[in-house]
PDB file of C-alpha atoms in Angstrom:
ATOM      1  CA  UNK A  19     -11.424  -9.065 -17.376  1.00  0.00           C
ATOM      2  CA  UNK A  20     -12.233  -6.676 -20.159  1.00  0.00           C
ATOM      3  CA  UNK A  21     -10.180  -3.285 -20.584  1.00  0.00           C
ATOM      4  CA  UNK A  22     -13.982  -1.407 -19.846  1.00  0.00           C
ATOM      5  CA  UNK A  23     -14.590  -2.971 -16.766  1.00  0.00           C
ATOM      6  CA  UNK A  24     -11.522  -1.879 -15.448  1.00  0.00           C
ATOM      7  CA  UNK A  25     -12.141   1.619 -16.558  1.00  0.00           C
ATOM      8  CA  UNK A  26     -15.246   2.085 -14.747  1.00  0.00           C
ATOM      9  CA  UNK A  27     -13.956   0.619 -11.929  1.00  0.00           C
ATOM     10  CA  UNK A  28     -10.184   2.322 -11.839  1.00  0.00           C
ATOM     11  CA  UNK A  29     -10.418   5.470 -13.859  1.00  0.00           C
ATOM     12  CA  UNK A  30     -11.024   8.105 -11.402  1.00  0.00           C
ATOM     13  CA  UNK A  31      -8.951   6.533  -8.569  1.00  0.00           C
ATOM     14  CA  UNK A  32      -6.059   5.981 -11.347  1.00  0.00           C
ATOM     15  CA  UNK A  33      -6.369   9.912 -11.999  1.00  0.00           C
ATOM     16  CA  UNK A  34      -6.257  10.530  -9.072  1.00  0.00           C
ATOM     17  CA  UNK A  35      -3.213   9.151  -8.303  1.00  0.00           C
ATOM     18  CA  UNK A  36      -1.638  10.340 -11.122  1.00  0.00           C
ATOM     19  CA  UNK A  37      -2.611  14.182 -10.496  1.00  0.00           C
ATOM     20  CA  UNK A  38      -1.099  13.989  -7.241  1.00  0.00           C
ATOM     21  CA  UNK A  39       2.157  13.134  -8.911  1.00  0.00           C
ATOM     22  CA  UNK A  40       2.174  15.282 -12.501  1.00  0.00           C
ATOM     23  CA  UNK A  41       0.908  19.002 -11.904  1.00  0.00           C
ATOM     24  CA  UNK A  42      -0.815  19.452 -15.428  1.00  0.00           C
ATOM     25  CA  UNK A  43      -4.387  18.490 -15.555  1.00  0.00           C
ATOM     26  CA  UNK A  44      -4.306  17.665 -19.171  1.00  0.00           C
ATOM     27  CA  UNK A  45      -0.698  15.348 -19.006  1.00  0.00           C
ATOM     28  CA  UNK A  46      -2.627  13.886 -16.450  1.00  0.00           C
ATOM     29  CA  UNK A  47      -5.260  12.550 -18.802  1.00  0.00           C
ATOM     30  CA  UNK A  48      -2.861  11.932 -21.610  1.00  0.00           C
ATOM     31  CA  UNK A  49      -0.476   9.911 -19.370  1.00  0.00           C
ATOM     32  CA  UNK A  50      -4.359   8.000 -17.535  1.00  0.00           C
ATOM     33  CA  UNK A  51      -4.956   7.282 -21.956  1.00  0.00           C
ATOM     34  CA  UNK A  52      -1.801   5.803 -22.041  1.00  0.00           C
ATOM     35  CA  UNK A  53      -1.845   3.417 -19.316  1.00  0.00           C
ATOM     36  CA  UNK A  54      -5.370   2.420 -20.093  1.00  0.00           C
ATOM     37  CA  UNK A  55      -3.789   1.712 -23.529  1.00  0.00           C
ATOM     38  CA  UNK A  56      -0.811  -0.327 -22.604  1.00  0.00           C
ATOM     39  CA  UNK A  57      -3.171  -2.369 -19.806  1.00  0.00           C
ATOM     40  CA  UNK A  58      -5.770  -2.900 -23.322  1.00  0.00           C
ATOM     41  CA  UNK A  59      -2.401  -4.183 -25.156  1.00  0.00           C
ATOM     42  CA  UNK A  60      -1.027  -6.367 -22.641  1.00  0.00           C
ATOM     43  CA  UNK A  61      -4.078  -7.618 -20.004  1.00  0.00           C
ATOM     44  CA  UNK A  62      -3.353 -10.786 -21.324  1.00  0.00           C
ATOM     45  CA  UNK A  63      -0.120 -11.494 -19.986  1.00  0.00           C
ATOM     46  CA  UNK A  64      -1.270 -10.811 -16.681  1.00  0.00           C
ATOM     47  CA  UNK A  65      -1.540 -14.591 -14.966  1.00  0.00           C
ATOM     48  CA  UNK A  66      -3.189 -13.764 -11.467  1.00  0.00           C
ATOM     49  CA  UNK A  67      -6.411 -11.645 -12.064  1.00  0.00           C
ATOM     50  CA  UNK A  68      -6.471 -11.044  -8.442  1.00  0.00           C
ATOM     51  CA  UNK A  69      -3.281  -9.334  -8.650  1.00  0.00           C
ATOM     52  CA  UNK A  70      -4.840  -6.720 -11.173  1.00  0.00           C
ATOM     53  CA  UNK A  71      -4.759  -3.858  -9.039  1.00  0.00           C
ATOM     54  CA  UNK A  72      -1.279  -3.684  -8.027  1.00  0.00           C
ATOM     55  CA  UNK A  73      -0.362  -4.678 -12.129  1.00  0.00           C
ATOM     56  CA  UNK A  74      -1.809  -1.506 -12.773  1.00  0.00           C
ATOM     57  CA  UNK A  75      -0.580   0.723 -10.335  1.00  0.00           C
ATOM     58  CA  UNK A  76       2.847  -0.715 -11.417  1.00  0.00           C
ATOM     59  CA  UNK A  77       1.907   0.710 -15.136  1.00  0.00           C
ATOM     60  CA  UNK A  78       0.942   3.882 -14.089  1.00  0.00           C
ATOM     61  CA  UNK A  79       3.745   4.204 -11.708  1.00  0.00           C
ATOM     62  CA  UNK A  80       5.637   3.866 -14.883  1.00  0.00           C
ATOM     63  CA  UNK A  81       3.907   5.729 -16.971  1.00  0.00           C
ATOM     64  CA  UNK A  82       4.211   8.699 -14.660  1.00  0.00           C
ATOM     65  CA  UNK A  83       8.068   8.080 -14.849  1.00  0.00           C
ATOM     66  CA  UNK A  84       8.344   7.901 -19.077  1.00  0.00           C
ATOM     67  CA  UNK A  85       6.547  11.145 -18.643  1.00  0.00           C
ATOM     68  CA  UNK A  86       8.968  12.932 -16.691  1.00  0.00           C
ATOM     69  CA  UNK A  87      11.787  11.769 -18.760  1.00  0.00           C
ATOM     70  CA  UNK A  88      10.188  12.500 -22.199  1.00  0.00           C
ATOM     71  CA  UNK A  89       9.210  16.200 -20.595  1.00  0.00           C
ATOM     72  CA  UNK A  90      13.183  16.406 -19.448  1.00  0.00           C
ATOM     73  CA  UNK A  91      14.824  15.108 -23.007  1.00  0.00           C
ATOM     74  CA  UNK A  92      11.826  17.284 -24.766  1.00  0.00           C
ATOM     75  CA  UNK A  93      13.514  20.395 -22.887  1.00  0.00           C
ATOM     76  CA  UNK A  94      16.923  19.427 -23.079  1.00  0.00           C
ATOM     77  CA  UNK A  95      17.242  19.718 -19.278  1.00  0.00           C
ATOM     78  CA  UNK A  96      19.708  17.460 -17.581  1.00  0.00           C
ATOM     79  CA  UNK A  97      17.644  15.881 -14.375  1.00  0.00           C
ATOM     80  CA  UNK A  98      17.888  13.015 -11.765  1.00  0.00           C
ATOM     81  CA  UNK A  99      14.064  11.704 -12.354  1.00  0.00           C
ATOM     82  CA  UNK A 100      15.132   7.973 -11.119  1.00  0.00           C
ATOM     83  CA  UNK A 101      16.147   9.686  -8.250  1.00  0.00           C
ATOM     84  CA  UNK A 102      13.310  11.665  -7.675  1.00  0.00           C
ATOM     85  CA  UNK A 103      10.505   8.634  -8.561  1.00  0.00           C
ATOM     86  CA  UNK A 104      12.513   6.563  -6.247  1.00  0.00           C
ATOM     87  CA  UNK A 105      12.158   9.381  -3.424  1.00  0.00           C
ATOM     88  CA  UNK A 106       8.193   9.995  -4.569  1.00  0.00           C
ATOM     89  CA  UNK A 107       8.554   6.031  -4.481  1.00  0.00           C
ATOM     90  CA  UNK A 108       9.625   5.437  -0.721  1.00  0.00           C
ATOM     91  CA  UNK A 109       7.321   8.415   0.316  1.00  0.00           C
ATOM     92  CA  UNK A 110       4.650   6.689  -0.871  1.00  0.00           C
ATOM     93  CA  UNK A 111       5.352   3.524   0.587  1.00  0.00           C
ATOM     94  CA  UNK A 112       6.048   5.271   3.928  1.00  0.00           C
ATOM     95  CA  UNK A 113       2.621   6.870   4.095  1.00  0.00           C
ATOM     96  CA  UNK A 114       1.413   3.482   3.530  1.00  0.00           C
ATOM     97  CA  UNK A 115       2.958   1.982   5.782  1.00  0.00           C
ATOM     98  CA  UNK A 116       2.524   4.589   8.481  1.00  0.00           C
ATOM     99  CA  UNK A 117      -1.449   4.338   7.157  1.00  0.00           C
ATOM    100  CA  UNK A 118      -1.424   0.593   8.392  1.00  0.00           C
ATOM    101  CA  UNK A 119       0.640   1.226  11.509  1.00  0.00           C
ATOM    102  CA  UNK A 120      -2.381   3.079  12.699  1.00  0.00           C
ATOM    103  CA  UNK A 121      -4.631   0.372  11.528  1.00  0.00           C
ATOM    104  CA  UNK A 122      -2.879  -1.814  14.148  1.00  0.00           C
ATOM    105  CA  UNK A 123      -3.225   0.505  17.184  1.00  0.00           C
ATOM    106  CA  UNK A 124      -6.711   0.810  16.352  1.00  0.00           C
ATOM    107  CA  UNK A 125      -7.192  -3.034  16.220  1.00  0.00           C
ATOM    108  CA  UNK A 126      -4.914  -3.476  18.651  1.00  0.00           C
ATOM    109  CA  UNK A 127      -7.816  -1.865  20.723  1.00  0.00           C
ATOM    110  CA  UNK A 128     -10.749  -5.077  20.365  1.00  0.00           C
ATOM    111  CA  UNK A 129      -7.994  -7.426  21.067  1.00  0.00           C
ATOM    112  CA  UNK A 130      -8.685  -9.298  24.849  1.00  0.00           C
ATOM    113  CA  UNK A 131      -6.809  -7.692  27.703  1.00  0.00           C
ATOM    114  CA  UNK A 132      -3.858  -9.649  28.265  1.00  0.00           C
ATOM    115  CA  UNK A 133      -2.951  -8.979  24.678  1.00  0.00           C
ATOM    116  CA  UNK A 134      -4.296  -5.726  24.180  1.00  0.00           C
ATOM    117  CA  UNK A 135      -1.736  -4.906  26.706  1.00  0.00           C
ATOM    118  CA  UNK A 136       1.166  -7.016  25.686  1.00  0.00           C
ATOM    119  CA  UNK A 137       1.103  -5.839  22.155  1.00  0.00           C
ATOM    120  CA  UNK A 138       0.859  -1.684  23.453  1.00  0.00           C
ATOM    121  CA  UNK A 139       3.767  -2.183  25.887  1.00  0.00           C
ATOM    122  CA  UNK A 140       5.872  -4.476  23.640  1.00  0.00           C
ATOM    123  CA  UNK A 141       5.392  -4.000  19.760  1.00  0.00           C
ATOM    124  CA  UNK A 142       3.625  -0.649  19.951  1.00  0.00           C
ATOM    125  CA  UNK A 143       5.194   0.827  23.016  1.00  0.00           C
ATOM    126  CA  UNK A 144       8.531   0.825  24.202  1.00  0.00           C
ATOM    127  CA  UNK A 145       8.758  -2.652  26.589  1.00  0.00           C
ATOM    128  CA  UNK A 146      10.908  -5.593  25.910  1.00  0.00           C
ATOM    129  CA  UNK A 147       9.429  -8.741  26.538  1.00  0.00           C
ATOM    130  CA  UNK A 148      11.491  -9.364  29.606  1.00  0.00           C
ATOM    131  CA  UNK A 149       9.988  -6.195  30.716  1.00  0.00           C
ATOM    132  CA  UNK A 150       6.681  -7.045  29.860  1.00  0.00           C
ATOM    133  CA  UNK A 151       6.801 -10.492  31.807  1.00  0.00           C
ATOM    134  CA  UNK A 152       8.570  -8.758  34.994  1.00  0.00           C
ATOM    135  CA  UNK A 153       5.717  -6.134  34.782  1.00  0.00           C
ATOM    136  CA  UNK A 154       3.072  -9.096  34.660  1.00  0.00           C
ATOM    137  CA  UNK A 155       4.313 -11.025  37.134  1.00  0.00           C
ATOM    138  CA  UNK A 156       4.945 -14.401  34.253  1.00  0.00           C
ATOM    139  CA  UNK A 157       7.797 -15.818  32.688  1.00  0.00           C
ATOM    140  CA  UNK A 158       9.370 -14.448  29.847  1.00  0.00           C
ATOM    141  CA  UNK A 159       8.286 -17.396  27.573  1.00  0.00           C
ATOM    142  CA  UNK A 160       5.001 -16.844  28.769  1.00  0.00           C
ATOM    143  CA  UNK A 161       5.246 -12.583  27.924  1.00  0.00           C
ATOM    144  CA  UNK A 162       6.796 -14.142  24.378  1.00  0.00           C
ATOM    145  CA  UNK A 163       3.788 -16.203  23.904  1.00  0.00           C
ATOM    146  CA  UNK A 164       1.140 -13.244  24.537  1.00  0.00           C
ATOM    147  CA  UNK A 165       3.165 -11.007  22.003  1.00  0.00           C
ATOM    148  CA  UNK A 166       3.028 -13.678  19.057  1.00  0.00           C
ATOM    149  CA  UNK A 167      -0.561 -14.770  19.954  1.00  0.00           C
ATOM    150  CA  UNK A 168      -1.545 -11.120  20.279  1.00  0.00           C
ATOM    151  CA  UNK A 169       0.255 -10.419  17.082  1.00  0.00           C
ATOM    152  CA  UNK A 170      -1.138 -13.395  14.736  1.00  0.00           C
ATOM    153  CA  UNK A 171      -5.010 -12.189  16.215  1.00  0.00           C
ATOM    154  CA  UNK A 172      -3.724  -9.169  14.987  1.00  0.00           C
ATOM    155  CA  UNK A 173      -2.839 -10.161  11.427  1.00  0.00           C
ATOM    156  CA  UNK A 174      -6.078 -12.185  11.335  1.00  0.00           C
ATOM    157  CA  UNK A 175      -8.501  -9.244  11.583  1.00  0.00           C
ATOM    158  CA  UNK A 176      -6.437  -7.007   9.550  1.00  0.00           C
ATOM    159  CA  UNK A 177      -6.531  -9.523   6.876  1.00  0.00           C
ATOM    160  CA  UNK A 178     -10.157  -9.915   7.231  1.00  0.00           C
ATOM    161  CA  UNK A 179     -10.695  -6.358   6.089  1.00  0.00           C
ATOM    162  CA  UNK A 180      -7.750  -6.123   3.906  1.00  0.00           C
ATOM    163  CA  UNK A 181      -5.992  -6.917   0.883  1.00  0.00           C
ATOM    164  CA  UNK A 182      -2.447  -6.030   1.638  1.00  0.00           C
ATOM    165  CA  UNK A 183       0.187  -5.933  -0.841  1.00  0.00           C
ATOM    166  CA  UNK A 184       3.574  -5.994   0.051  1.00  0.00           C
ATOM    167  CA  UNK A 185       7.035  -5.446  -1.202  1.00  0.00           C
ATOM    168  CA  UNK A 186      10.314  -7.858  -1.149  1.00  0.00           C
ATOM    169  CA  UNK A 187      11.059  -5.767   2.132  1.00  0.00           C
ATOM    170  CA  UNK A 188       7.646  -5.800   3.899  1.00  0.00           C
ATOM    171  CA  UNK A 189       6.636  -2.744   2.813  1.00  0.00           C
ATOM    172  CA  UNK A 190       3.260  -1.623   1.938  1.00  0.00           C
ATOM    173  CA  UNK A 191       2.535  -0.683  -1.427  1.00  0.00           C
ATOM    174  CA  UNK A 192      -0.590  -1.323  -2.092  1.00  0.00           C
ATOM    175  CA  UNK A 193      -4.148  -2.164  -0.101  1.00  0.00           C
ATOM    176  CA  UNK A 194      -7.542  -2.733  -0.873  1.00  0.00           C
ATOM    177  CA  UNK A 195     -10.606  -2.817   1.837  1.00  0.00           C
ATOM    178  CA  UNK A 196     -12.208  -6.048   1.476  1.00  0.00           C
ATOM    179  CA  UNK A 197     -15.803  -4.705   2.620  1.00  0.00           C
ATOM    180  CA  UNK A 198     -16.713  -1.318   3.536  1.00  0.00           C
ATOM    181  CA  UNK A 199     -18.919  -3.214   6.942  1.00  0.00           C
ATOM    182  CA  UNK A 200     -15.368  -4.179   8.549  1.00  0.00           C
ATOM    183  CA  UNK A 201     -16.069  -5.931  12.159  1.00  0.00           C
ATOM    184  CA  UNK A 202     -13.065  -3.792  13.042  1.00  0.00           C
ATOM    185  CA  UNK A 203     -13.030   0.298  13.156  1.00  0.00           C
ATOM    186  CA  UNK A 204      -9.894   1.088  11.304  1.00  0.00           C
ATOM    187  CA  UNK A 205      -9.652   4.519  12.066  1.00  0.00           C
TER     188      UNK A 205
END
């Protein structure tokens, strides 16, 4: 993939991104110039192409740090900005995350009844599964069973509309909506 195709494509949501984390219009450029630069310099190292989104995020995520400790050694001013990118960090991932948790309420909904309503009660409510199967009138293998078959349909229509990325943890850091005419309303 050439450096241009990628700028058309993830200039503007790149900036983006970066202006919600560095106040200054202009840095904002500079530091967008920069990453475009180091993903020109080293786009051939990358060995998944369909891992190119997330790559660059990761650049820009640094990027967006270097600047904040150049700006800090620049003004002699004694900081914690690992501390702070780590908190702007696990925000981020938490609105993610919480972004997706609503996905799965929402799909949740077009699941069929009997696992509609085991997944609300259990994973999205506040029933165990022993509570789920007394409440049902079946066995708690059989509540267990509903649960996992209610949460792999689950997984299979969010990953028919998504990309997700994840991290070593589970979290989300990074999506991308396969098609824009998803089967499923995601809210």
């Amino acid at each position: 993939m050439k450096t241009e195709e990628l700028w058309l494509e993830f200039s503007t949501e790149l900036l983006t991104f970066i202006q919600m984390r560095v106040r200054n219009e202009f840095d904002a450029e500079d530091i967008l110039q920069d990453v475009f630069r180091k993903i020109h310099l080293s786009i051939h190292t990358l060995s998944d192409e369909s891992k190119i989104q997330s790559w660059m995020y990761q650049i820009t995520r640094n990027a967006i740090t270097d600047y904040y400790r150049t700006s800090a050694r620049r003004n002699g001013i004694e900081t914690h900005f690992d501390d702070e990118i780590k908190l702007m960090e696990t925000e981020e991932v938490s609105n993610l995350n919480n972004l997706v948790s609503g996905w799965l309420t929402c799909i949740a909904q077009a699941l069929d009844e009997k696992y509609r309503e085991a997944i609300l009660l259990t994973e999205l409510g506040v029933f165990t599964q022993k509570q789920l199967a007394e409440r049902l009138g079946i066995s708690v293998s059989g509540a267990k069973s509903r649960v996992q078959r209610g949460r792999e349909k689950i997984k299979e229509m969010l990953l028919a509309c998504c990309h997700i990325e994840r991290d070593r943890l589970g979290n989300v850091i990074d999506y991308q909506r396969k098609s824009a005419s998803c089967n499923y309303n995601l809210c």
